[in-house]
Short mmCIF file of C-alpha atoms in Angstrom, two decimals:
data_model
loop_
_atom_site.label_atom_id
_atom_site.label_comp_id
_atom_site.label_asym_id
_atom_site.label_seq_id
_atom_site.Cartn_x
_atom_site.Cartn_y
_atom_site.Cartn_z
CA UNK A 1 31.61 58.38 21.09
CA UNK A 2 33.32 57.53 24.35
CA UNK A 3 34.40 53.96 24.69
CA UNK A 4 32.80 52.10 27.55
CA UNK A 5 35.43 50.40 29.72
CA UNK A 6 35.09 46.60 29.83
CA UNK A 7 34.20 44.90 33.11
CA UNK A 8 35.86 41.60 33.93
CA UNK A 9 33.59 39.10 35.51
CA UNK A 10 35.28 36.39 37.56
CA UNK A 11 33.96 32.85 37.55
CA UNK A 12 33.46 30.94 40.79
CA UNK A 13 36.93 29.26 40.58
CA UNK A 14 38.63 32.63 40.04
CA UNK A 15 36.70 34.12 43.00
CA UNK A 16 37.81 31.25 45.19
CA UNK A 17 41.37 31.80 44.19
CA UNK A 18 41.13 35.51 44.91
CA UNK A 19 39.57 34.81 48.32
CA UNK A 20 42.29 32.29 49.09
CA UNK A 21 44.95 34.81 48.07
CA UNK A 22 43.47 37.50 50.20
CA UNK A 23 43.13 35.14 53.16
CA UNK A 24 46.80 34.13 52.83
CA UNK A 25 47.85 37.79 52.56
CA UNK A 26 45.71 38.69 55.58
CA UNK A 27 47.21 35.95 57.65
CA UNK A 28 50.74 37.01 56.74
CA UNK A 29 50.09 40.66 57.41
CA UNK A 30 48.48 39.70 60.68
CA UNK A 31 51.72 37.95 61.79
CA UNK A 32 53.89 41.00 60.99
CA UNK A 33 51.44 43.77 61.79
CA UNK A 34 53.29 46.42 63.75
CA UNK A 35 50.15 47.83 65.15
CA UNK A 36 48.02 45.03 66.70
CA UNK A 37 44.93 47.25 66.51
CA UNK A 38 45.26 47.67 62.74
CA UNK A 39 44.26 44.13 62.17
CA UNK A 40 41.18 44.07 59.97
CA UNK A 41 41.29 42.49 56.50
CA UNK A 42 40.78 45.83 54.95
CA UNK A 43 43.66 47.41 56.80
CA UNK A 44 45.91 44.50 55.91
CA UNK A 45 45.06 44.79 52.21
CA UNK A 46 45.51 48.55 52.30
CA UNK A 47 48.95 48.04 53.83
CA UNK A 48 49.93 45.64 51.17
CA UNK A 49 48.43 47.75 48.41
CA UNK A 50 50.25 50.85 49.73
CA UNK A 51 53.56 48.99 49.80
CA UNK A 52 53.11 47.68 46.29
CA UNK A 53 51.94 51.06 45.03
CA UNK A 54 55.20 52.63 46.20
CA UNK A 55 57.38 50.09 44.40
CA UNK A 56 55.15 49.54 41.37
CA UNK A 57 57.14 50.34 38.28
CA UNK A 58 54.14 50.33 35.96
CA UNK A 59 51.36 52.48 37.44
CA UNK A 60 48.84 51.06 35.01
CA UNK A 61 49.31 47.48 36.33
CA UNK A 62 47.27 48.35 39.36
CA UNK A 63 45.00 45.46 39.96
CA UNK A 64 45.32 43.38 43.10
CA UNK A 65 46.34 40.34 41.03
CA UNK A 66 49.07 42.33 39.25
CA UNK A 67 50.32 43.77 42.56
CA UNK A 68 50.55 40.32 44.09
CA UNK A 69 52.47 39.12 41.04
CA UNK A 70 54.84 42.09 41.41
CA UNK A 71 55.38 41.32 45.06
CA UNK A 72 56.07 37.68 44.25
CA UNK A 73 58.61 38.68 41.63
CA UNK A 74 60.37 41.10 43.95
CA UNK A 75 60.60 38.51 46.65
CA UNK A 76 61.81 35.92 44.19
CA UNK A 77 64.70 38.11 43.26
CA UNK A 78 65.87 38.52 46.88
CA UNK A 79 64.94 35.02 48.11
CA UNK A 80 67.94 33.62 49.81
CA UNK A 81 66.56 30.06 49.59
CA UNK A 82 65.57 29.40 45.97
CA UNK A 83 63.56 26.34 46.91
CA UNK A 84 61.21 28.38 49.17
CA UNK A 85 59.61 29.79 46.07
CA UNK A 86 55.93 29.57 46.66
CA UNK A 87 53.79 32.72 46.82
CA UNK A 88 53.09 32.14 50.47
CA UNK A 89 56.81 31.81 51.38
CA UNK A 90 57.67 34.89 49.33
CA UNK A 91 54.94 36.89 51.01
CA UNK A 92 56.25 35.72 54.41
CA UNK A 93 59.74 36.84 53.52
CA UNK A 94 58.68 40.28 52.45
CA UNK A 95 56.27 40.57 55.37
CA UNK A 96 59.00 39.83 57.92
CA UNK A 97 61.30 42.38 56.19
CA UNK A 98 58.53 45.09 56.30
CA UNK A 99 58.36 44.76 60.10
CA UNK A 100 61.96 44.18 61.03
CA UNK A 101 63.21 46.80 58.59
CA UNK A 102 66.71 46.88 57.10
CA UNK A 103 69.33 44.71 58.67
CA UNK A 104 70.86 46.84 61.44
CA UNK A 105 74.44 47.89 60.93
CA UNK A 106 76.54 46.85 63.90
CA UNK A 107 78.14 49.97 65.36
CA UNK A 108 81.37 49.42 67.20
CA UNK A 109 83.20 51.99 69.19
CA UNK A 110 86.95 51.96 68.97
CA UNK A 111 88.68 51.97 72.28
CA UNK A 112 92.23 53.32 72.75
CA UNK A 113 94.56 52.62 75.65
CA UNK A 114 97.69 54.73 75.20
CA UNK A 115 100.42 54.18 77.75
CA UNK A 116 103.17 56.73 77.57
CA UNK A 117 106.46 56.09 79.43
CA UNK A 118 108.30 59.22 80.58
CA UNK A 119 112.10 59.21 80.82
CA UNK A 120 113.12 62.05 83.13
CA UNK A 121 116.42 63.79 82.81
CA UNK A 122 119.17 61.85 84.82
CA UNK A 123 119.20 64.17 87.82
CA UNK A 124 117.82 64.52 91.33
CA UNK A 125 116.92 68.20 90.91
CA UNK A 126 113.96 69.07 93.16
CA UNK A 127 110.62 70.03 91.68
CA UNK A 128 108.70 73.01 93.01
CA UNK A 129 104.95 73.12 93.34
CA UNK A 130 103.40 73.67 89.92
CA UNK A 131 106.46 72.49 87.98
CA UNK A 132 106.29 70.51 84.76
CA UNK A 133 107.50 66.87 84.94
CA UNK A 134 108.68 65.67 81.57
CA UNK A 135 111.33 64.08 79.47
CA UNK A 136 114.92 65.12 78.66
CA UNK A 137 114.40 66.86 75.29
CA UNK A 138 110.95 68.37 75.94
CA UNK A 139 108.34 68.10 78.62
CA UNK A 140 105.51 67.82 76.05
CA UNK A 141 103.90 64.41 76.13
CA UNK A 142 102.44 62.94 72.91
CA UNK A 143 99.65 60.40 73.07
CA UNK A 144 99.85 59.11 69.54
CA UNK A 145 96.88 57.51 67.77
CA UNK A 146 94.39 58.23 70.50
CA UNK A 147 91.61 58.79 67.98
CA UNK A 148 90.79 59.53 64.34
CA UNK A 149 92.20 62.59 62.67
CA UNK A 150 89.77 65.46 63.10
CA UNK A 151 87.43 63.25 65.14
CA UNK A 152 86.07 63.46 68.62
CA UNK A 153 86.99 61.16 71.46
CA UNK A 154 85.67 60.53 74.88
CA UNK A 155 88.40 60.19 77.57
CA UNK A 156 87.14 57.69 80.07
CA UNK A 157 90.05 57.09 82.44
CA UNK A 158 93.57 58.30 83.20
CA UNK A 159 96.36 56.64 85.24
CA UNK A 160 99.74 57.61 86.53
CA UNK A 161 102.33 55.02 87.56
CA UNK A 162 105.69 55.86 89.14
CA UNK A 163 108.38 53.23 89.60
CA UNK A 164 109.42 54.39 93.06
CA UNK A 165 109.64 52.32 96.21
CA UNK A 166 109.03 55.14 98.70
CA UNK A 167 106.69 58.11 98.40
CA UNK A 168 108.97 61.21 98.25
CA UNK A 169 108.40 63.85 100.85
CA UNK A 170 106.30 66.67 99.56
CA UNK A 171 104.81 64.67 96.55
CA UNK A 172 101.12 65.45 96.29
CA UNK A 173 98.69 65.25 93.42
CA UNK A 174 99.38 65.66 89.65
CA UNK A 175 97.42 67.39 86.87
CA UNK A 176 97.50 66.59 83.14
CA UNK A 177 96.91 69.56 80.81
CA UNK A 178 95.75 68.47 77.35
CA UNK A 179 96.14 70.07 73.87
CA UNK A 180 95.11 69.23 70.33
CA UNK A 181 98.55 70.14 69.06
CA UNK A 182 101.91 70.65 70.63
CA UNK A 183 101.62 73.74 72.87
CA UNK A 184 103.90 76.56 71.60
CA UNK A 185 105.22 77.17 75.15
CA UNK A 186 107.34 74.01 74.80
CA UNK A 187 108.20 73.89 78.40
CA UNK A 188 111.20 71.82 79.54
CA UNK A 189 111.24 69.44 82.49
CA UNK A 190 111.29 71.22 85.84
CA UNK A 191 110.03 74.50 84.27
CA UNK A 192 107.41 76.46 86.19
CA UNK A 193 104.04 75.87 84.46
CA UNK A 194 102.16 78.95 83.41
CA UNK A 195 99.17 79.15 81.07
CA UNK A 196 100.82 80.98 78.13
CA UNK A 197 98.53 82.91 75.86
CA UNK A 198 99.87 81.12 72.77
CA UNK A 199 98.73 77.82 74.26
CA UNK A 200 95.07 78.94 74.46
CA UNK A 201 94.11 77.85 70.88
CA UNK A 202 95.04 74.15 71.21
CA UNK A 203 94.02 73.80 74.84
CA UNK A 204 91.48 71.08 75.52
CA UNK A 205 91.28 71.02 79.25
CA UNK A 206 92.88 69.23 82.16
CA UNK A 207 92.55 66.07 84.23
CA UNK A 208 93.33 65.89 87.92
CA UNK A 209 95.03 62.53 88.43
CA UNK A 210 95.00 62.54 92.22
CA UNK A 211 97.85 61.72 94.61
CA UNK A 212 99.92 58.56 94.11
CA UNK A 213 99.79 55.85 96.77
CA UNK A 214 102.26 53.10 97.39
CA UNK A 215 101.09 49.78 96.02
CA UNK A 216 104.20 47.83 96.96
CA UNK A 217 106.78 46.28 94.68
CA UNK A 218 108.41 49.63 94.03
CA UNK A 219 105.26 51.18 92.52
CA UNK A 220 103.31 54.38 93.19
CA UNK A 221 99.99 54.62 91.47
CA UNK A 222 96.90 56.84 91.06
CA UNK A 223 94.04 57.00 88.70
CA UNK A 224 90.74 58.81 87.90
CA UNK A 225 87.80 56.99 86.30
CA UNK A 226 84.49 58.13 84.87
CA UNK A 227 86.03 61.27 83.26
CA UNK A 228 83.83 61.15 80.19
CA UNK A 229 85.29 64.35 78.72
CA UNK A 230 84.65 64.87 75.01
CA UNK A 231 87.55 66.31 73.14
CA UNK A 232 88.02 67.27 69.45
CA UNK A 233 91.24 66.29 67.73
CA UNK A 234 92.96 68.55 65.21
CA UNK A 235 92.03 68.05 61.56
CA UNK A 236 95.35 66.55 60.50
CA UNK A 237 96.19 64.81 63.76
CA UNK A 238 95.15 61.64 65.60
CA UNK A 239 97.21 62.67 68.70
CA UNK A 240 96.68 64.53 72.00
CA UNK A 241 99.50 66.45 73.61
CA UNK A 242 99.99 67.17 77.33
CA UNK A 243 102.00 68.53 80.22
CA UNK A 244 102.24 66.61 83.48
CA UNK A 245 102.36 69.12 86.33
CA UNK A 246 103.02 68.38 90.04
CA UNK A 247 100.96 70.15 92.71
CA UNK A 248 103.57 69.61 95.40
CA UNK A 249 107.29 70.21 95.55
CA UNK A 250 109.44 67.07 96.01
CA UNK A 251 112.92 65.69 95.28
CA UNK A 252 113.27 62.72 92.95
CA UNK A 253 114.83 59.83 94.83
CA UNK A 254 117.04 58.52 92.01
CA UNK A 255 118.11 59.17 88.44
CA UNK A 256 116.35 55.98 87.31
CA UNK A 257 112.85 56.84 88.44
CA UNK A 258 110.37 55.88 85.72
CA UNK A 259 107.00 57.50 85.13
CA UNK A 260 104.07 56.33 82.94
CA UNK A 261 100.85 58.11 82.05
CA UNK A 262 97.96 56.17 80.41
CA UNK A 263 94.89 57.56 78.79
CA UNK A 264 91.81 55.48 77.91
CA UNK A 265 89.40 56.76 75.30
CA UNK A 266 86.73 55.78 72.79
CA UNK A 267 85.93 57.29 69.44
CA UNK A 268 82.66 59.14 69.00
#
C-alpha cells in the first residue's frame, strides 16, 4: 500500500516567521532587482528560488526554509565582515553580488614609446630620391620590445627628429617601411629602395612621416598622429623592423647629423 506523504502544519508563530522572512527577502530583492518591472513578491521569490536551485547541493532539501538556510550558509562563508552575520545582512550581501556580478577585472593597455637613434655613416654623400637612410652597418632599423611576442599592436603615432640647424636643399618627406622580421634585402645606407620579392612575407605596411620643419635650436621635426594601424608581430619576436626612405634627394650638411625615429603603440 502506498505511503501517504505527511503534511507539515505550521503554527501561528511559524507562519509569522515565514511571512517575516519572505518580507525581508522581497525587500532585498526589490533593492537589487535588475528589472524594475519584475517587482512582485512572487517574482522576487521565484528569482531567489531559481538562484538557490542552481547552487543547491542536495536537491531533496528543496523547501523554502532549507533554501534560505543554504543561502545564509553560502553568504556566511564569503562574508568579508564576520560581525555582519545576521540573515538579513547575508541576504543583502548576496543580493548585491547578484546584481553587480563578479568584480570586474581591470584591463590595462600597455603603451610603448620606442625612440630609435640613427647614427649615419660619417660622410656627406648625397641621397637621391627614394634612397634608404640608415646606419653604418645596416640600414635596417629595429624597434625592440614594441609589443608582446606573437601579439598584435596598434601603432598610434610616429615621429622623426633630425639634429640639423638648417633644412637641406631638396629634403622632402620621409616614409617608414615596416616588417615583422628583418627584411632579407638588407639594404645599406644610401642604397636605392626597391620592394624586393623576398621582403614580401614580413612586410607590414608603411607610414608617411611627412616633411620635417625647422623648430629652432638645431632641430628639424615631423610627426604623424592618429595612425591606428594594427600590426601582428612574429611569433618569436617582440620587435618591428623598418627602413627609413627619403622622398627627396638632398646632401647631408655634416658628418655629425643625428636622426631619431620614434614609434608609439599599444598592445591589443
